[in-house]
XYZ file of C-alpha atoms in Angstrom:
739
model
C -24.275 29.364 -7.406
C -25.413 32.488 -5.604
C -27.086 32.771 -2.225
C -28.551 36.095 -1.197
C -30.730 37.248 1.624
C -31.613 35.361 4.796
C -29.402 32.732 6.351
C -26.477 31.341 4.423
C -27.211 27.882 3.039
C -24.003 25.840 2.712
C -24.754 23.587 -0.238
C -22.541 20.535 -0.766
C -19.785 20.941 -3.321
C -17.746 18.021 -4.582
C -15.016 17.672 -7.151
C -14.685 13.929 -6.681
C -14.591 11.865 -9.875
C -15.214 8.153 -10.341
C -13.594 5.900 -12.896
C -17.060 4.917 -14.083
C -17.777 8.530 -15.130
C -18.041 8.713 -18.922
C -17.723 12.484 -19.295
C -14.418 13.546 -20.846
C -12.154 15.551 -18.539
C -9.663 16.777 -21.128
C -11.023 20.295 -21.260
C -10.521 20.763 -17.531
C -7.248 18.848 -17.181
C -3.987 20.549 -16.282
C -1.173 18.437 -17.640
C 1.462 18.413 -14.945
C 4.802 16.683 -15.592
C 3.460 13.603 -13.776
C 0.332 13.515 -15.979
C 2.355 13.939 -19.151
C 4.830 11.242 -18.112
C 2.053 8.739 -17.390
C 0.209 9.421 -20.656
C 3.467 9.171 -22.619
C 4.124 5.823 -20.954
C 0.737 4.545 -22.135
C 0.963 5.901 -25.686
C 4.500 4.546 -26.078
C 3.262 1.103 -25.083
C 0.136 1.152 -27.264
C 1.984 2.636 -30.215
C 4.778 0.058 -30.166
C 4.905 -3.217 -32.021
C 3.160 -6.084 -30.177
C 5.650 -7.839 -27.959
C 8.280 -5.117 -28.513
C 6.896 -2.185 -26.538
C 9.705 0.079 -25.299
C 7.806 1.144 -22.170
C 10.206 2.417 -19.552
C 9.928 -0.313 -16.897
C 7.672 -3.048 -18.177
C 3.979 -3.076 -18.811
C 2.631 -2.070 -15.438
C 2.241 1.460 -14.110
C 1.555 2.443 -10.497
C -0.063 5.851 -9.941
C 0.277 6.923 -6.312
C -0.787 10.053 -4.478
C -2.689 11.299 -1.443
C -6.432 11.933 -1.265
C -7.562 14.504 -3.802
C -4.262 14.516 -5.696
C -5.831 13.508 -9.032
C -5.324 9.730 -9.232
C -8.798 8.990 -10.585
C -8.588 11.988 -12.915
C -5.381 10.574 -14.385
C -6.897 7.086 -14.613
C -9.749 8.505 -16.697
C -7.194 10.274 -18.886
C -5.371 6.979 -19.417
C -8.649 5.290 -20.315
C -9.435 8.010 -22.870
C -5.928 7.811 -24.335
C -6.147 4.018 -24.617
C -9.504 4.307 -26.408
C -7.732 6.081 -29.274
C -6.145 2.737 -30.201
C -8.916 0.567 -31.736
C -7.121 -2.728 -31.137
C -6.803 -2.156 -27.381
C -9.121 -4.037 -25.035
C -9.777 -1.619 -22.155
C -10.900 -2.821 -18.735
C -11.432 -0.051 -16.162
C -12.585 -0.955 -12.651
C -13.102 0.956 -9.410
C -12.033 -1.314 -6.558
C -13.604 0.714 -3.726
C -15.758 -1.346 -1.372
C -15.661 -4.427 -3.589
C -13.843 -7.744 -3.531
C -11.986 -8.769 -6.658
C -14.225 -11.781 -7.239
C -17.233 -9.476 -7.429
C -15.463 -7.095 -9.788
C -14.383 -9.968 -12.039
C -17.867 -11.489 -12.291
C -19.899 -8.283 -12.552
C -17.600 -5.819 -14.298
C -14.555 -7.344 -15.967
C -16.367 -10.165 -17.777
C -18.988 -7.719 -19.064
C -16.187 -5.555 -20.463
C -14.488 -8.537 -22.082
C -17.730 -9.806 -23.563
C -18.712 -13.383 -24.270
C -18.414 -12.961 -28.033
C -14.903 -11.544 -27.830
C -13.650 -14.269 -25.479
C -15.138 -16.969 -27.683
C -13.606 -15.323 -30.730
C -10.254 -15.435 -28.942
C -10.579 -19.160 -28.198
C -11.723 -19.810 -31.761
C -8.470 -18.242 -32.955
C -6.647 -21.023 -31.152
C -9.038 -23.670 -32.518
C -8.532 -22.363 -36.066
C -4.785 -22.691 -35.602
C -5.180 -26.284 -34.391
C -7.325 -27.240 -37.407
C -4.942 -25.461 -39.796
C -1.982 -27.327 -38.301
C -3.847 -30.609 -38.799
C -4.441 -29.810 -42.482
C -0.762 -28.932 -42.887
C 0.042 -32.534 -42.037
C -2.226 -33.888 -44.837
C -0.478 -33.983 -48.239
C -3.478 -33.130 -50.367
C -4.301 -29.990 -48.435
C -0.694 -28.861 -48.489
C -0.434 -29.160 -52.272
C -3.942 -28.900 -53.741
C -5.863 -26.707 -51.283
C -3.406 -24.697 -49.168
C -5.906 -21.842 -49.095
C -8.069 -23.635 -46.523
C -5.345 -23.587 -43.892
C -4.531 -19.985 -44.773
C -8.213 -19.027 -44.459
C -8.393 -20.667 -41.043
C -5.397 -18.708 -39.825
C -6.827 -15.486 -41.231
C -10.198 -16.323 -39.612
C -12.076 -16.059 -42.898
C -13.148 -19.718 -42.645
C -15.175 -21.218 -39.781
C -13.124 -24.035 -38.190
C -16.239 -25.981 -37.083
C -17.553 -26.049 -40.656
C -14.191 -27.302 -41.920
C -14.208 -30.095 -39.318
C -17.760 -31.120 -40.276
C -17.222 -30.863 -44.066
C -13.943 -32.789 -44.138
C -15.079 -35.333 -41.522
C -12.105 -34.571 -39.312
C -12.016 -36.097 -35.843
C -13.617 -33.447 -33.601
C -12.628 -35.203 -30.322
C -9.011 -35.457 -31.450
C -8.942 -31.785 -32.416
C -10.535 -30.859 -29.075
C -7.856 -32.816 -27.251
C -5.179 -31.057 -29.283
C -6.710 -27.670 -28.465
C -6.995 -28.574 -24.779
C -3.353 -29.631 -24.652
C -2.278 -26.399 -26.320
C -4.339 -24.227 -23.976
C -3.097 -26.137 -20.945
C 0.461 -25.517 -22.095
C -0.241 -21.841 -22.644
C -2.073 -21.019 -19.413
C -0.577 -23.582 -17.008
C -4.002 -24.200 -15.463
C -5.559 -27.550 -16.384
C -9.133 -26.607 -15.518
C -9.039 -23.467 -17.682
C -7.430 -25.259 -20.614
C -10.119 -27.955 -20.493
C -13.019 -25.480 -20.262
C -11.802 -22.968 -22.825
C -11.245 -25.721 -25.372
C -14.936 -26.571 -25.070
C -15.916 -22.922 -25.580
C -14.766 -23.112 -29.210
C -17.866 -25.207 -30.010
C -21.446 -23.968 -30.257
C -22.653 -26.800 -28.040
C -20.675 -25.825 -24.946
C -20.008 -22.096 -25.433
C -22.884 -20.883 -23.212
C -22.149 -23.384 -20.443
C -18.467 -22.427 -20.350
C -19.319 -18.731 -20.234
C -21.616 -19.341 -17.265
C -18.786 -21.217 -15.597
C -16.347 -18.360 -16.282
C -18.942 -16.055 -14.676
C -18.665 -17.927 -11.391
C -21.596 -20.295 -11.702
C -21.187 -23.971 -10.741
C -20.206 -26.079 -13.766
C -23.166 -27.636 -15.593
C -23.538 -31.419 -15.577
C -22.332 -31.642 -19.169
C -19.134 -29.807 -18.195
C -18.648 -31.977 -15.126
C -18.865 -35.045 -17.308
C -16.012 -33.624 -19.397
C -13.786 -32.894 -16.396
C -14.669 -29.275 -15.523
C -15.549 -29.622 -11.840
C -14.075 -26.683 -9.925
C -16.071 -23.482 -9.563
C -14.521 -20.002 -9.896
C -15.674 -18.954 -6.455
C -12.934 -17.141 -4.519
C -11.030 -13.929 -5.150
C -7.918 -15.987 -5.904
C -9.867 -18.029 -8.498
C -10.942 -14.757 -10.119
C -7.328 -13.536 -10.253
C -6.363 -16.829 -11.929
C -9.188 -16.532 -14.463
C -8.253 -12.979 -15.461
C -4.586 -13.974 -15.674
C -5.479 -16.820 -18.023
C -7.615 -14.647 -20.299
C -4.951 -11.927 -20.354
C -2.366 -14.552 -21.208
C -4.433 -15.758 -24.169
C -4.924 -12.212 -25.456
C -1.213 -11.559 -25.179
C -0.283 -14.719 -27.079
C -2.394 -13.463 -29.967
C -0.728 -10.020 -29.861
C -3.946 -8.373 -28.723
C -3.511 -5.465 -26.319
C -5.249 -5.616 -22.936
C -5.258 -2.487 -20.758
C -6.521 -3.016 -17.203
C -6.983 0.131 -15.083
C -7.675 -0.416 -11.379
C -8.556 2.596 -9.239
C -8.131 2.376 -5.439
C -6.397 -0.951 -5.892
C -5.292 -1.009 -2.246
C -8.873 -1.975 -1.329
C -8.151 -5.325 -2.998
C -5.211 -5.955 -0.659
C -7.150 -5.653 2.601
C -7.168 -2.902 5.202
C -4.034 -0.851 6.018
C -2.217 -2.588 8.830
C -4.116 -5.799 8.075
C -3.016 -6.519 4.517
C -4.176 -9.925 3.311
C -1.041 -11.872 2.370
C -2.859 -14.077 -0.151
C -4.445 -11.044 -1.834
C -1.084 -9.270 -2.043
C 0.476 -12.388 -3.579
C -2.377 -12.730 -6.081
C -2.135 -9.080 -7.156
C 1.632 -9.449 -7.483
C 1.064 -12.446 -9.763
C -1.419 -10.436 -11.845
C 1.205 -7.722 -12.343
C 3.735 -10.301 -13.488
C 1.257 -11.844 -15.937
C 0.511 -8.479 -17.548
C 4.204 -7.715 -17.828
C 5.086 -11.138 -19.226
C 2.370 -11.293 -21.902
C 2.569 -7.684 -23.083
C -0.568 -6.319 -21.425
C -0.728 -3.004 -19.607
C -1.847 -2.858 -15.970
C -2.385 0.578 -14.436
C -3.169 0.602 -10.729
C -3.881 3.725 -8.690
C -3.731 4.033 -4.918
C -2.265 5.596 -1.796
C 1.545 5.775 -1.542
C 1.841 3.404 1.430
C 0.075 0.580 -0.426
C 2.827 0.458 -3.051
C 5.353 -0.688 -0.483
C 3.339 -3.791 0.328
C 4.532 -5.141 -3.004
C 8.048 -6.639 -3.056
C 11.042 -4.715 -4.364
C 11.361 -7.132 -7.260
C 8.023 -5.799 -8.553
C 9.097 -2.173 -8.057
C 12.018 -2.801 -10.388
C 9.714 -3.966 -13.198
C 7.022 -1.287 -13.144
C 6.734 2.381 -13.909
C 5.749 4.615 -10.995
C 4.007 7.977 -11.336
C 3.920 10.008 -8.116
C 1.422 12.857 -8.125
C 3.037 15.899 -6.520
C 1.274 19.019 -5.173
C 0.413 21.634 -7.765
C 2.583 24.694 -8.257
C 1.102 28.189 -8.187
C 0.983 28.318 -12.000
C -0.646 24.885 -12.248
C -3.189 25.886 -9.601
C -4.025 29.032 -11.584
C -4.560 27.044 -14.784
C -6.728 24.507 -12.926
C -8.969 27.164 -11.363
C -9.381 29.035 -14.639
C -10.315 25.848 -16.499
C -13.085 25.282 -13.935
C -14.243 28.903 -13.963
C -17.695 29.429 -15.423
C -18.484 32.416 -17.688
C -19.349 35.521 -15.674
C -17.644 34.360 -12.499
C -14.973 36.539 -10.866
C -11.527 36.005 -12.319
C -8.697 34.569 -10.252
C -5.193 36.027 -10.229
C -1.854 34.277 -9.799
C -1.617 35.821 -6.323
C -4.937 34.267 -5.271
C -4.061 30.943 -6.902
C -0.794 30.876 -4.950
C -2.652 31.782 -1.742
C -5.160 28.960 -2.255
C -2.281 26.596 -3.035
C -0.591 27.584 0.242
C -3.800 26.953 2.193
C -4.407 23.529 0.646
C -0.857 22.309 0.161
C -1.390 22.192 -3.601
C -4.018 19.418 -3.426
C -6.215 19.836 -6.536
C -9.522 18.744 -4.983
C -9.104 21.026 -1.952
C -7.988 23.924 -4.153
C -11.100 23.588 -6.312
C -13.348 23.423 -3.255
C -11.872 26.537 -1.625
C -11.969 28.419 -4.920
C -15.630 27.546 -5.432
C -16.492 28.760 -1.924
C -14.603 31.997 -2.573
C -16.422 32.485 -5.891
C -19.788 32.052 -4.177
C -18.915 34.627 -1.523
C -17.524 37.100 -4.083
C -20.769 36.863 -6.059
C -22.803 37.453 -2.907
C -20.766 40.559 -2.164
C -20.914 41.733 -5.770
C -17.135 41.691 -6.090
C -15.588 41.274 -9.523
C -12.345 40.013 -7.997
C -11.468 37.327 -5.497
C -9.265 38.773 -2.765
C -7.332 37.060 0.056
C -9.879 38.452 2.513
C -12.721 36.844 0.536
C -10.870 33.517 0.468
C -10.347 33.610 4.247
C -13.956 34.574 4.887
C -15.157 31.768 2.624
C -12.931 29.261 4.415
C -14.172 30.352 7.838
C -17.804 30.221 6.765
C -17.430 26.751 5.307
C -15.225 25.114 7.939
C -16.146 26.904 11.170
C -19.520 25.212 11.354
C -19.712 25.137 15.151
C -19.489 28.095 17.502
C -16.580 28.371 19.922
C -19.013 27.900 22.831
C -20.152 24.614 21.281
C -16.548 23.487 20.870
C -15.659 24.364 24.485
C -18.710 22.468 25.739
C -17.717 19.418 23.667
C -14.184 19.467 25.099
C -15.523 19.828 28.642
C -17.801 16.798 28.198
C -14.877 14.677 26.966
C -12.634 15.751 29.850
C -15.343 15.040 32.421
C -16.083 11.650 30.839
C -12.373 10.825 31.088
C -12.370 11.466 34.833
C -9.576 14.054 34.654
C -8.973 16.643 37.374
C -9.277 19.913 35.472
C -9.798 23.666 35.687
C -11.192 26.091 33.116
C -10.179 29.630 32.155
C -6.899 29.456 34.049
C -5.119 32.838 34.051
C -1.331 32.603 33.798
C -0.893 36.370 33.662
C -3.029 39.375 32.898
C -2.848 38.697 29.161
C -2.884 34.906 28.998
C -5.735 32.533 29.760
C -5.766 28.776 29.239
C -9.077 27.237 28.201
C -8.525 23.980 30.128
C -5.815 22.756 32.497
C -5.657 19.052 33.353
C -3.708 18.617 36.596
C -1.394 15.642 36.823
C 0.536 14.724 39.972
C 1.737 16.875 42.843
C 4.626 18.574 41.070
C 2.475 21.084 39.186
C 2.607 19.132 35.915
C -0.396 19.101 33.656
C -1.890 19.332 30.179
C -2.921 22.686 28.742
C -5.749 22.662 26.180
C -5.875 25.748 23.956
C -8.554 26.498 21.357
C -8.426 28.641 18.256
C -10.477 29.503 15.217
C -9.089 28.800 11.730
C -5.348 29.334 11.279
C -4.920 30.839 7.827
C -2.200 33.483 8.244
C 1.000 33.809 10.221
C -0.741 36.483 12.323
C -3.313 33.887 13.399
C -0.557 31.859 15.039
C 0.914 34.767 17.039
C -1.818 34.697 19.699
C -1.321 30.962 20.121
C 2.438 31.416 20.267
C 2.100 33.857 23.182
C -0.185 31.433 25.061
C 2.207 28.531 24.469
C 5.236 30.534 25.620
C 3.363 31.597 28.766
C 2.561 27.951 29.525
C 6.216 26.981 29.012
C 7.363 29.719 31.395
C 4.838 28.765 34.074
C 5.268 24.989 33.757
C 8.189 23.912 31.534
C 7.170 20.240 31.621
C 3.553 20.860 30.588
C 2.016 19.066 27.630
C 0.044 21.301 25.253
C -2.900 20.398 23.006
C -4.235 22.853 20.419
C -7.800 22.366 19.134
C -8.734 24.318 15.997
C -12.339 25.077 15.196
C -12.142 25.363 11.425
C -9.285 25.014 8.960
C -5.501 24.934 9.335
C -3.374 26.100 6.436
C -0.979 23.409 5.304
C 1.941 25.820 5.620
C 1.016 26.601 9.244
C 0.608 22.992 10.380
C 4.381 22.660 10.628
C 4.641 25.864 12.680
C 2.108 24.583 15.233
C 3.763 21.180 15.330
C 7.113 22.859 16.038
C 5.625 24.823 18.928
C 3.844 21.985 20.735
C 5.497 18.828 19.381
C 2.410 17.467 17.631
C -0.183 18.394 15.010
C -3.205 20.441 16.137
C -6.524 18.634 16.522
C -9.065 19.955 14.011
C -12.663 19.884 15.220
C -14.692 17.480 13.127
C -17.714 16.320 15.085
C -17.767 12.873 13.472
C -14.346 11.885 14.808
C -13.389 14.597 17.296
C -14.175 12.468 20.357
C -11.756 9.713 19.371
C -9.078 12.183 18.227
C -9.214 14.221 21.430
C -9.222 11.195 23.738
C -6.217 9.725 21.922
C -4.101 12.881 22.018
C -5.008 13.514 25.687
C -4.086 9.998 26.806
C -0.794 10.232 24.909
C 0.006 13.575 26.555
C -0.729 12.190 30.029
C 1.454 9.134 29.400
C 4.339 11.377 28.400
C 3.894 13.347 31.613
C 3.866 10.170 33.669
C 7.102 9.025 32.095
C 8.784 12.370 32.591
C 7.548 13.375 36.038
C 7.173 9.990 37.694
C 9.792 7.967 35.870
C 11.448 7.037 39.151
C 8.359 6.372 41.260
C 7.869 2.857 42.547
C 5.137 2.232 39.991
C 7.255 3.218 37.024
C 10.288 1.456 38.447
C 8.227 -1.700 38.900
C 7.154 -1.602 35.260
C 10.726 -1.071 34.129
C 11.995 -3.929 36.297
C 9.313 -6.189 34.850
C 10.485 -5.353 31.338
C 14.091 -5.917 32.368
C 13.072 -9.275 33.835
C 11.529 -10.320 30.549
C 14.618 -9.160 28.712
C 16.817 -11.055 31.181
C 14.769 -14.218 30.653
C 15.165 -13.914 26.916
C 18.881 -13.276 27.298
C 19.209 -16.238 29.658
C 17.476 -18.476 27.129
C 19.844 -17.311 24.434
C 22.821 -17.949 26.733
C 21.557 -21.442 27.499
C 21.129 -22.146 23.813
C 24.612 -20.804 23.155
C 25.982 -22.905 25.993
C 24.365 -25.969 24.460
C 25.867 -25.114 21.091
C 29.339 -24.740 22.646
C 28.850 -28.058 24.422
C 27.905 -29.698 21.145
C 30.954 -28.166 19.516
C 33.226 -29.587 22.250
C 31.597 -33.012 21.841
C 32.065 -32.842 18.095
C 35.735 -31.928 18.438
C 36.285 -34.667 20.990
C 34.562 -37.162 18.706
C 36.811 -36.184 15.836
C 39.872 -36.524 18.029
C 38.860 -40.065 19.053
C 37.584 -40.997 15.600
C 33.977 -41.400 16.846
C 30.993 -40.270 14.826
C 29.385 -37.194 16.360
C 25.592 -37.254 16.617
C 23.902 -35.326 13.813
C 21.863 -32.195 14.507
C 18.114 -32.599 14.332
C 17.726 -29.256 12.517
C 18.047 -29.555 8.732
C 21.066 -27.759 7.327
C 20.663 -24.875 4.900
C 22.537 -24.704 1.601
C 25.452 -22.253 1.992
C 24.034 -19.669 -0.486
C 20.836 -19.554 1.601
C 22.532 -19.703 5.007
C 24.733 -16.703 4.264
C 21.692 -14.406 3.978
C 20.419 -15.457 7.405
C 23.890 -15.308 8.970
C 24.372 -11.766 7.747
C 20.909 -10.653 8.940
C 21.398 -12.132 12.412
C 24.866 -10.627 12.713
C 23.544 -7.168 11.815
C 20.742 -7.394 14.404
C 23.243 -8.459 17.061
C 25.527 -5.536 16.229
C 22.655 -3.044 16.168
C 20.379 -4.134 18.980
C 22.504 -4.461 22.105
C 22.968 -2.562 25.354
C 25.760 -4.802 26.627
C 28.383 -2.097 26.209
C 26.231 0.374 28.099
C 25.702 -2.018 31.007
C 29.430 -2.720 31.250
C 30.197 1.001 31.129
C 27.658 1.635 33.898
C 29.557 -0.641 36.264
C 32.940 0.695 35.205
C 31.907 4.329 35.742
C 28.925 4.449 38.182
C 28.957 8.236 38.562
C 29.158 9.118 34.870
C 28.078 6.369 32.492
C 26.109 4.680 35.290
C 23.961 7.763 35.863
C 23.302 8.137 32.136
C 22.441 4.445 31.920
C 19.882 4.740 34.728
C 18.236 7.671 32.990
C 18.027 5.661 29.777
C 16.541 2.672 31.594
C 13.570 4.895 32.477
C 12.938 5.672 28.833
C 10.253 3.912 26.909
C 12.280 4.262 23.718
C 15.059 2.053 25.099
C 12.683 -0.750 26.057
C 10.966 -0.548 22.689
C 14.342 -0.727 20.955
C 15.510 -3.713 22.984
C 12.179 -5.428 22.430
C 12.343 -4.856 18.686
C 15.877 -6.253 18.598
C 14.848 -9.412 20.466
C 11.713 -9.946 18.407
C 13.534 -9.272 15.161
C 16.206 -11.846 16.007
C 13.581 -14.440 16.912
C 11.638 -13.629 13.724
C 14.716 -14.126 11.519
C 15.595 -17.349 13.346
C 12.042 -18.666 12.939
C 12.072 -17.690 9.264
C 15.384 -19.507 8.848
C 14.103 -22.669 10.555
C 10.896 -22.650 8.504
C 12.890 -22.318 5.269
C 15.181 -25.168 6.352
C 12.169 -27.429 6.991
C 10.680 -26.418 3.645
C 13.885 -27.264 1.739
C 14.108 -30.659 3.409
C 10.436 -31.404 2.599
C 10.808 -30.420 -1.063
C 13.957 -32.508 -1.485
C 12.361 -35.557 0.079
C 9.243 -35.166 -2.083
C 11.340 -34.869 -5.245
C 13.701 -37.697 -4.452
C 16.530 -35.135 -4.156
C 16.128 -34.286 -7.847
C 16.716 -30.622 -8.875
C 13.033 -29.786 -9.352
C 10.453 -27.561 -7.675
C 6.768 -27.570 -8.607
C 4.584 -24.515 -9.007
C 2.670 -25.356 -5.807
C 5.925 -25.698 -3.879
C 7.142 -22.390 -5.236
C 3.892 -20.714 -4.112
C 4.347 -22.243 -0.653
C 7.830 -20.732 -0.446
C 6.503 -17.384 -1.646
C 3.900 -17.451 1.127
C 6.583 -18.243 3.733
C 8.702 -15.319 2.520
C 5.741 -12.943 2.347
C 4.669 -13.933 5.872
C 8.128 -12.988 7.153
C 8.055 -9.742 5.199
C 4.599 -8.744 6.502
C 5.602 -9.557 10.087
C 8.950 -7.754 9.847
C 7.207 -4.605 8.620
C 5.320 -4.481 11.932
C 8.663 -4.165 13.771
C 9.979 -0.601 13.370
C 13.661 -0.909 12.537
C 14.091 2.774 13.324
C 13.476 1.997 17.008
C 16.868 0.348 17.060
C 18.422 3.773 16.597
C 17.972 4.191 20.349
C 20.616 1.481 20.679
C 22.770 2.084 17.617
C 22.914 5.858 17.731
C 22.835 6.598 21.470
C 25.761 5.380 23.543
C 25.441 5.600 27.319
C 29.128 5.019 27.859
C 30.408 8.458 26.872
C 29.072 12.035 27.177
C 29.744 12.658 23.494
C 30.655 10.368 20.647
C 33.805 10.868 18.660
C 34.113 10.555 14.865
C 35.198 6.915 15.021
C 32.269 5.911 17.240
C 29.782 7.831 15.114
C 31.135 6.154 11.986
C 30.835 2.737 13.655
C 27.193 3.351 14.624
C 26.353 4.591 11.142
C 27.993 1.499 9.659
C 25.982 -0.789 11.955
C 22.811 0.984 10.917
C 23.737 0.739 7.225
C 24.633 -2.948 7.569
C 21.289 -3.722 9.212
C 19.274 -1.921 6.553
C 21.237 -3.705 3.824
C 20.964 -7.146 5.446
C 17.303 -6.947 6.483
C 15.925 -4.955 3.574
C 14.694 -7.328 0.876
C 15.768 -10.396 2.898
C 12.679 -12.398 1.924
C 13.224 -11.810 -1.799
C 16.913 -12.774 -1.608
C 16.066 -15.915 0.343
C 13.338 -16.813 -2.167
C 15.743 -16.494 -5.080
C 18.547 -18.374 -3.293
C 16.242 -21.255 -2.264
C 14.667 -21.705 -5.700
C 18.086 -21.546 -7.347
C 19.447 -24.120 -4.910
C 16.529 -26.508 -5.373
C 16.763 -26.309 -9.153
C 20.447 -27.162 -9.045
């Protein structure tokens, strides 16, 4: 593309790919170690013997990486590689903006195909008919070829049934029983058995597609509709199971799979459980499930799943890989790119392929406009500024002023700290001279670009050491310079993007003001009142725990007295846990108690008012301490509630089963939901907050080696006891119930 003369027209450029794209990407693919590892994983699986694939960690592969890292590109490569194996059934779906039920009905079933699914079911029916003939003497001795032809699918089973006057209803019942045994879902076994016949094949396919069952199917016991996302997961699991039992490869590729789990921070527990079950089905029956998504979504799946899957993490490109990528995308006649320029672009983008391609394309356009045969660092910087600095600095300053005025802040503009340093905006806060400095800058692409900012920041620190500083960048910030800015001001710079700048700026400003309030007015009556209120809540919680403990001690005394007199002590109303289950909860609660306490600090404060007492009072004004104490209290209550819920569950299951060592599938799913609910809730409580208690002691100016070792051990014990607690409890409970 070349633009010459007149105003520059910034045409949209995108290097985004979709899984639905059919164009091959092999000619423009740079095989990084992660790409090669993932493709080897797939070819090893597809090239192995059915049921004996030596894939590294099962038959599921997670591909994780940030935006623009190449996840979809790799997914397309896996689809192309899988297509080289004719026997593989490939299902590739893009989960963005769609629910799984929709994808199942409108994409997955079309890829499976009615004819192929019916052919699969007919395989089972042929086996049933062949087994029936094996039991008849004449067919075993005189005509064994009929049974062999059925198994080889060279003979139509329906024609055999009609010609030999076999009992069709009996054979259908046999097929239904076999399918029910295979798939563990009665409704699917009943319906799929009917699909083996011409009469019901269309009606069953409509039902599999999510339509209400026809009257003729209802009359035969197929009454439930495949309506919800969970129903769709079950249906795909069943079909995958049937393919696997016939040694037929199924490869399911899901791009942006995290969209199926809900929104980040609001993950749907049922959806996570259903996707987990789908992974297990693919692993168990020899299918291959490849799911691509953001790194954080992977950790919503339990550790037990992590141990059974392969994981490919897409890392930033190296300079050499960036060079190969840019040259593969270079069109004939365009300026060449050197290793130096490739490394420079990689430094600007952090090695993200999509961003590297975009910056390179902008640089190529500008080089062609200037008639340059080479792309230079200056051309790259100019191209970046032209593309990203879309607003003038005056426009940016006006936008910031509007936001500050709308927030009701007391502010000044163009504040001169000395003859060489001017602050764009100063938000006054309190009477002690504290405030928030807002500095603006154009794109930060080189170390020299940061020097001017550094001088402004140092001048602010000299004038007002407690000041909060916000840097707003109009343009682009090099990935390598983001850390330098963060080190100078304690936070990332705010990049001007008109679509979200208002929310970003308001958030960072409010956070800066809150930090000032805590630091400058931590001992004002208002702040002290808030702290006392938090302490009151903590005291109430502690008092409740003491009362409960007192009651437990009283019960213990009563029990001992009853034993001494030979009387029967009253039984506790709470159901008892089996020892293997109880030990997990006991250990978790003990670790929280050891980690989340300020008792020692309070005692030290009274013992040494001038030293430890002063340090304690300073800590009581810190938000971090209150957050840590709150997390400790909530975490203890969460574990206790989890324990009580599990105890009730065990008692209910035992009563329902007459105390026999058995647990049904529905009961197991109920337990899984209980454990997942705990896990999802616990993840909302940041364990790292407890470091304020475990790693900061108010009782001594410095910690000695023994004390440091003790704190580290408490931290390690808590991570060990709380990490994976739900999975350990699940396994211990199911093992206990099954005897």
